[in-house]
């Protein structure tokens, strides 16, 4: 989705060093290596990405490195390799089709598998969250990360069901959710939003995205490009807020508390964003209907502390006292 458009923003050139922060099956990296005699440092926290990188490394010796780590650490990981700055960073956020298609990974409510949803190795699984979190916390996850109207009803049903026996499979959870929500035939599957929410929580997807934008800001050389493809509105809001804040489009402060320092833009925004998929792309892949591309060009000003409004968009609200 939006690959051509995203790669065009990078203005790839021979001798340049670029980060593909979401290697997946290597589609972006392959196109980058083909487009210019450049170096690509790729990231994926899914160990399954290695199998896709091997043939590309053989085809383009010395031009591709794959790092199995979260992309929020891209600045420190790239510097540990040698380069102190890069000419472009691209993120293609979301789950890969391999992750969705493999029933054992537990991402899909359409196939039965263990309720896992972890992109990388380690950390709590979706089953751990579903069986251990409080009812209020589960409701928050479904409400904020899934924009699910029936968040409380679903959380209540989960807590009741797990008292009898733990919920361990995708089918069990999908059926439980389907039993709580009345849907019309034209609606999306009733578990769609809750599965998205759990996936976001399990992988801290929004926190990772917000941190990655700041890591890219620290890593990019002046005139380097940050290009981000997102899959749904929660992600796009984070990217949009980041670029607005960092390009000086939002003025902090108020009449009563004016900003004391002039904003120092670390990005320049050229052109009109976001870009959405073409009609042809949407026909081929209707799941991409909310996909959006945004890009910014790094200025030479120094990166400052993380923007608090961006970080706040990525987190669940603090638990209210006495509610849990
Ligand atoms: C939509 S896919 C990318 C597909 C890729 N552009 C391609 O052409 O094949 C997103 C990938 O990012 C990886 N990913 C997601 N969050 C990550 C994170 N925080 N750190 C590193 N990799 C991550 C996922 O494991 C997945 O393989």
Coordinates of C-alpha atoms and ligand atoms in Angstrom, one line a residue:
X1 CA 0.0 0.0 0.0
X2 CA 1.3 3.4 -1.0
X3 CA 4.8 1.9 -1.5
X4 CA 5.6 3.8 -4.7
X5 CA 4.4 7.1 -3.2
X6 CA 6.4 6.6 0.0
X7 CA 9.6 5.6 -1.7
X8 CA 9.3 8.6 -4.1
X9 CA 9.4 11.0 -1.1
X10 CA 12.8 9.5 -0.1
X11 CA 14.6 10.7 -3.2
X12 CA 16.9 7.8 -3.1
X13 CA 20.4 8.4 -4.4
X14 CA 23.6 6.4 -4.9
X15 CA 25.8 6.4 -1.8
X16 CA 22.8 7.3 0.5
X17 CA 22.0 5.4 3.7
X18 CA 18.4 4.7 4.4
X19 CA 16.4 3.0 7.2
X20 CA 13.5 0.7 6.3
X21 CA 12.1 0.5 9.8
X22 CA 9.4 -2.1 8.9
X23 CA 11.1 -4.8 6.8
X24 CA 8.3 -7.4 6.8
X25 CA 8.7 -9.4 3.6
X26 CA 11.2 -6.9 2.3
X27 CA 9.0 -5.3 -0.4
X28 CA 10.1 -1.7 0.4
X29 CA 13.8 -2.7 0.9
X30 CA 13.9 -4.6 -2.4
X31 CA 12.5 -1.6 -4.3
X32 CA 15.0 0.8 -2.5
X33 CA 18.0 -1.4 -3.4
X34 CA 16.8 -1.6 -7.0
X35 CA 16.2 2.1 -7.3
X36 CA 19.6 3.4 -6.3
X37 CA 23.1 2.1 -5.4
X38 CA 22.3 2.9 -1.7
X39 CA 22.7 1.1 1.6
X40 CA 19.6 0.0 3.5
X41 CA 19.5 -0.7 7.3
X42 CA 16.3 -2.5 7.9
X43 CA 14.4 -3.3 11.2
X44 CA 11.8 -5.9 12.1
X45 CA 11.2 -7.2 15.5
X46 CA 9.6 -10.3 14.0
X47 CA 12.3 -13.1 13.7
X48 CA 10.4 -14.4 10.7
X49 CA 11.7 -11.4 8.7
X50 CA 15.2 -13.0 8.5
X51 CA 14.1 -15.6 5.9
X52 CA 13.0 -12.8 3.6
X53 CA 16.2 -10.8 4.0
X54 CA 18.6 -13.7 3.2
X55 CA 18.0 -13.7 -0.6
X56 CA 18.2 -9.9 -0.8
X57 CA 21.5 -10.0 1.2
X58 CA 22.9 -12.5 -1.3
X59 CA 21.7 -10.4 -4.3
X60 CA 23.0 -7.1 -2.9
X61 CA 26.1 -8.0 -0.9
X62 CA 27.2 -5.3 1.6
X63 CA 24.2 -3.1 0.9
X64 CA 21.6 -4.5 3.3
X65 CA 21.7 -5.0 7.1
X66 CA 18.7 -6.4 9.0
X67 CA 18.4 -5.6 12.7
X68 CA 16.0 -7.7 14.8
X69 CA 14.9 -4.9 17.2
X70 CA 12.0 -2.5 17.9
X71 CA 12.2 0.5 15.5
X72 CA 11.9 2.8 18.5
X73 CA 15.6 2.1 19.1
X74 CA 16.6 2.9 15.5
X75 CA 18.9 5.8 16.4
X76 CA 21.1 3.9 18.9
X77 CA 21.1 0.7 16.8
X78 CA 22.2 2.4 13.6
X79 CA 24.9 4.4 15.4
X80 CA 26.2 1.1 17.0
X81 CA 26.7 -0.1 13.4
X82 CA 28.6 2.9 12.3
X83 CA 26.6 5.6 10.5
X84 CA 25.9 8.6 12.7
X85 CA 23.2 10.0 10.5
X86 CA 21.0 8.7 7.7
X87 CA 19.4 10.2 4.6
X88 CA 15.9 8.8 4.9
X89 CA 13.7 6.8 7.2
X90 CA 10.5 5.0 6.0
X91 CA 7.9 3.3 8.2
X92 CA 5.1 1.1 6.8
X93 CA 3.2 0.6 10.0
X94 CA 1.0 -2.3 10.8
X95 CA 0.9 -6.1 10.7
X96 CA 2.3 -7.9 7.7
X97 CA 0.1 -10.2 5.7
X98 CA 2.3 -13.2 6.8
X99 CA 1.6 -12.4 10.4
X100 CA -2.2 -12.1 9.7
X101 CA -2.2 -15.3 7.6
X102 CA -0.4 -17.6 10.0
X103 CA -3.1 -19.0 12.3
X104 CA -0.5 -19.9 15.0
X105 CA 0.4 -16.2 15.5
X106 CA -3.1 -15.5 16.8
X107 CA -3.7 -12.2 15.0
X108 CA -6.8 -13.2 13.1
X109 CA -10.3 -13.9 14.2
X110 CA -11.0 -15.6 10.9
X111 CA -8.7 -18.5 11.7
X112 CA -8.5 -20.5 15.0
X113 CA -5.2 -20.3 16.7
X114 CA -3.6 -19.5 20.1
X115 CA -4.5 -16.0 21.3
X116 CA -1.0 -14.7 21.0
X117 CA -0.6 -11.6 18.7
X118 CA 3.0 -10.8 19.6
X119 CA 5.0 -9.5 16.7
X120 CA 8.3 -10.0 18.3
X121 CA 9.6 -12.7 20.7
X122 CA 8.7 -12.3 24.4
X123 CA 6.4 -10.2 26.5
X124 CA 2.8 -10.8 27.5
X125 CA 0.5 -12.3 24.8
X126 CA -3.1 -11.3 24.1
X127 CA -4.2 -14.3 26.2
X128 CA -2.2 -12.9 29.1
X129 CA -4.0 -9.6 28.8
X130 CA -7.4 -11.1 28.4
X131 CA -7.1 -13.4 31.3
X132 CA -5.2 -11.1 33.7
X133 CA -6.2 -7.5 33.2
X134 CA -9.0 -5.9 35.2
X135 CA -12.4 -5.4 33.6
X136 CA -11.9 -1.6 33.6
X137 CA -8.4 -1.8 31.9
X138 CA -9.8 -4.2 29.3
X139 CA -12.7 -1.8 28.6
X140 CA -10.1 1.0 28.2
X141 CA -8.1 -1.0 25.8
X142 CA -11.1 -1.8 23.6
X143 CA -12.4 1.8 23.8
X144 CA -9.2 3.7 23.2
X145 CA -7.3 1.3 20.9
X146 CA -10.3 -0.1 19.1
X147 CA -12.7 2.8 19.2
X148 CA -15.2 0.1 20.2
X149 CA -18.6 1.4 21.4
X150 CA -19.4 -1.8 23.3
X151 CA -16.0 -1.8 25.1
X152 CA -17.6 -2.2 28.6
X153 CA -20.0 -4.9 27.5
X154 CA -17.2 -6.9 26.0
X155 CA -14.9 -6.5 29.0
X156 CA -17.7 -7.6 31.3
X157 CA -18.4 -10.7 29.2
X158 CA -14.6 -11.6 29.1
X159 CA -14.3 -11.3 32.9
X160 CA -17.4 -13.5 33.4
X161 CA -16.2 -16.1 30.9
X162 CA -12.7 -16.4 32.3
X163 CA -14.0 -17.2 35.8
X164 CA -15.2 -20.5 34.3
X165 CA -12.1 -21.2 32.3
X166 CA -9.3 -19.2 30.7
X167 CA -9.7 -17.8 27.2
X168 CA -6.9 -19.2 25.1
X169 CA -7.9 -19.2 21.4
X170 CA -8.8 -16.6 18.8
X171 CA -12.0 -18.5 18.0
X172 CA -13.1 -18.5 21.7
X173 CA -12.6 -14.8 22.0
X174 CA -14.2 -14.0 18.6
X175 CA -17.3 -16.1 19.4
X176 CA -17.5 -14.5 22.9
X177 CA -17.4 -11.0 21.3
X178 CA -19.9 -11.9 18.6
X179 CA -22.2 -13.0 21.3
X180 CA -22.2 -9.6 23.0
X181 CA -22.8 -7.3 19.9
X182 CA -25.8 -7.4 17.6
X183 CA -24.6 -6.8 14.0
X184 CA -26.3 -6.3 10.7
X185 CA -25.1 -8.4 7.7
X186 CA -23.3 -5.5 6.1
X187 CA -21.3 -4.7 9.2
X188 CA -17.6 -5.6 9.7
X189 CA -17.1 -8.7 11.8
X190 CA -18.0 -7.8 15.4
X191 CA -14.5 -8.8 16.7
X192 CA -12.6 -6.6 14.3
X193 CA -12.2 -3.6 16.6
X194 CA -11.4 -5.6 19.7
X195 CA -8.8 -7.7 18.0
X196 CA -7.1 -4.5 16.6
X197 CA -7.2 -3.1 20.2
X198 CA -5.6 -6.1 21.8
X199 CA -2.9 -6.2 19.1
X200 CA -2.1 -2.6 19.7
X201 CA -1.9 -3.2 23.4
X202 CA 0.2 -6.4 23.2
X203 CA 2.8 -4.8 20.9
X204 CA 2.6 -1.2 22.3
X205 CA 2.1 -0.2 18.7
X206 CA 1.2 3.4 19.3
X207 CA 4.0 3.9 21.9
X208 CA 6.5 2.4 19.4
X209 CA 5.3 4.7 16.6
X210 CA 5.5 7.8 18.7
X211 CA 9.0 6.9 19.9
X212 CA 10.1 5.9 16.4
X213 CA 9.2 9.4 15.1
X214 CA 11.4 11.0 17.7
X215 CA 14.2 8.4 17.1
X216 CA 14.1 9.2 13.4
X217 CA 14.3 12.9 14.2
X218 CA 17.5 12.3 16.1
X219 CA 19.0 10.1 13.4
X220 CA 18.2 12.0 10.2
X221 CA 20.8 14.3 8.5
X222 CA 19.7 17.8 7.4
X223 CA 17.5 17.4 4.3
X224 CA 16.9 13.7 5.2
X225 CA 13.3 12.6 4.7
X226 CA 10.9 10.9 7.2
X227 CA 8.1 9.1 5.4
X228 CA 5.4 7.2 7.2
X229 CA 2.5 5.0 6.0
X230 CA -0.1 4.3 8.6
X231 CA -3.1 2.0 8.5
X232 CA -5.7 3.5 10.7
X233 CA -6.7 6.9 12.2
X234 CA -5.1 6.4 15.6
X235 CA -1.7 6.0 14.0
X236 CA -2.3 8.9 11.5
X237 CA -3.3 11.2 14.3
X238 CA 0.1 10.6 16.0
X239 CA 2.1 11.2 12.8
X240 CA 0.1 14.3 12.0
X241 CA 0.5 15.8 15.5
X242 CA 4.2 15.0 15.4
X243 CA 4.8 16.8 12.1
X244 CA 2.6 19.7 13.1
X245 CA 4.5 20.2 16.4
X246 CA 7.9 19.7 14.9
X247 CA 7.3 22.0 11.9
X248 CA 6.1 24.8 14.0
X249 CA 2.5 24.6 12.8
X250 CA 1.1 24.4 16.2
X251 CA 1.9 27.3 18.5
X252 CA 2.1 26.2 22.1
X253 CA 1.0 28.4 25.0
X254 CA -2.0 30.6 25.3
X255 CA -3.0 34.3 25.8
X256 CA -2.4 33.8 29.5
X257 CA 0.8 31.8 29.2
X258 CA 2.6 32.8 26.0
X259 CA 5.4 30.7 24.7
X260 CA 8.7 32.1 25.9
X261 CA 10.9 30.5 23.3
X262 CA 10.4 30.7 19.5
X263 CA 9.6 27.2 18.1
X264 CA 12.6 25.6 16.4
X265 CA 11.3 23.5 13.6
X266 CA 13.1 20.2 13.1
X267 CA 11.0 19.4 10.0
X268 CA 9.8 21.2 7.0
X269 CA 6.6 20.1 5.4
X270 CA 6.4 20.5 1.6
X271 CA 3.3 19.8 -0.3
X272 CA -0.1 18.6 0.8
X273 CA -0.6 15.7 3.2
X274 CA -1.8 13.1 3.8
X275 CA -1.8 11.1 0.6
X276 CA -4.4 8.2 0.4
X277 CA -4.3 5.1 -1.7
X278 CA -5.4 5.3 -5.4
X279 CA -8.7 3.9 -6.5
X280 CA -7.0 1.0 -8.2
X281 CA -5.1 0.2 -5.0
X282 CA -8.3 0.2 -3.0
X283 CA -10.0 -2.1 -5.4
X284 CA -7.1 -4.5 -5.1
X285 CA -6.8 -4.2 -1.3
X286 CA -10.0 -2.9 0.4
X287 CA -8.4 -3.3 3.8
X288 CA -6.2 -0.3 2.9
X289 CA -9.1 2.2 2.9
X290 CA -7.7 4.1 6.0
X291 CA -4.1 4.0 4.9
X292 CA -2.3 7.4 4.8
X293 CA 1.1 8.7 3.9
X294 CA 2.8 11.7 5.4
X295 CA 6.4 12.9 5.0
X296 CA 8.6 15.7 6.3
X297 CA 12.1 16.9 5.5
X298 CA 14.6 17.3 8.4
X299 CA 16.0 20.8 9.0
X300 CA 19.4 21.4 10.5
X301 CA 18.1 22.4 13.9
X302 CA 18.8 20.1 16.9
X303 CA 16.2 17.6 18.0
X304 CA 14.6 18.5 21.3
X305 CA 12.8 16.4 24.0
X306 CA 9.9 14.2 22.9
X307 CA 6.7 16.1 22.3
X308 CA 4.3 15.4 25.2
X309 CA 1.1 15.8 23.1
X310 CA 2.4 13.1 20.7
X311 CA 3.4 10.7 23.5
X312 CA 0.0 11.3 25.2
X313 CA -1.8 10.2 22.1
X314 CA 0.0 6.8 22.2
X315 CA -0.9 5.9 25.8
X316 CA -4.1 4.8 27.6
X317 CA -5.3 7.3 30.1
X318 CA -4.0 6.8 33.6
X319 CA -6.4 4.5 35.7
X320 CA -8.8 6.6 37.7
X321 CA -8.3 6.1 41.4
X322 CA -10.9 3.8 43.0
X323 CA -12.2 2.6 39.6
X324 CA -10.0 -0.5 39.5
Ligands
LIG1 C1 3.1 -3.7 7.2 S1 4.5 -4.7 7.5 C2 5.7 -4.1 6.5 C3 5.7 -4.6 5.1 C4 7.0 -4.2 4.3 N1 6.9 -2.8 4.0 C5 7.0 -5.0 3.0 O1 7.1 -4.4 2.0 O2 7.0 -6.2 3.1 C6 5.0 -4.1 9.1 C7 6.2 -4.8 9.7 O3 6.7 -4.1 10.8 C8 7.1 -4.9 11.8 N2 7.0 -4.1 13.0 C9 5.8 -3.6 13.6 N3 6.1 -2.9 14.7 C10 7.4 -2.9 14.8 C11 8.3 -2.4 15.8 N4 7.9 -1.6 16.8 N5 9.7 -2.6 15.6 C12 10.1 -3.3 14.6 N6 9.3 -3.9 13.7 C13 8.0 -3.7 13.8 C14 6.1 -6.0 11.8 O4 6.7 -7.2 12.4 C15 5.9 -6.2 10.3 O5 6.7 -7.2 9.7

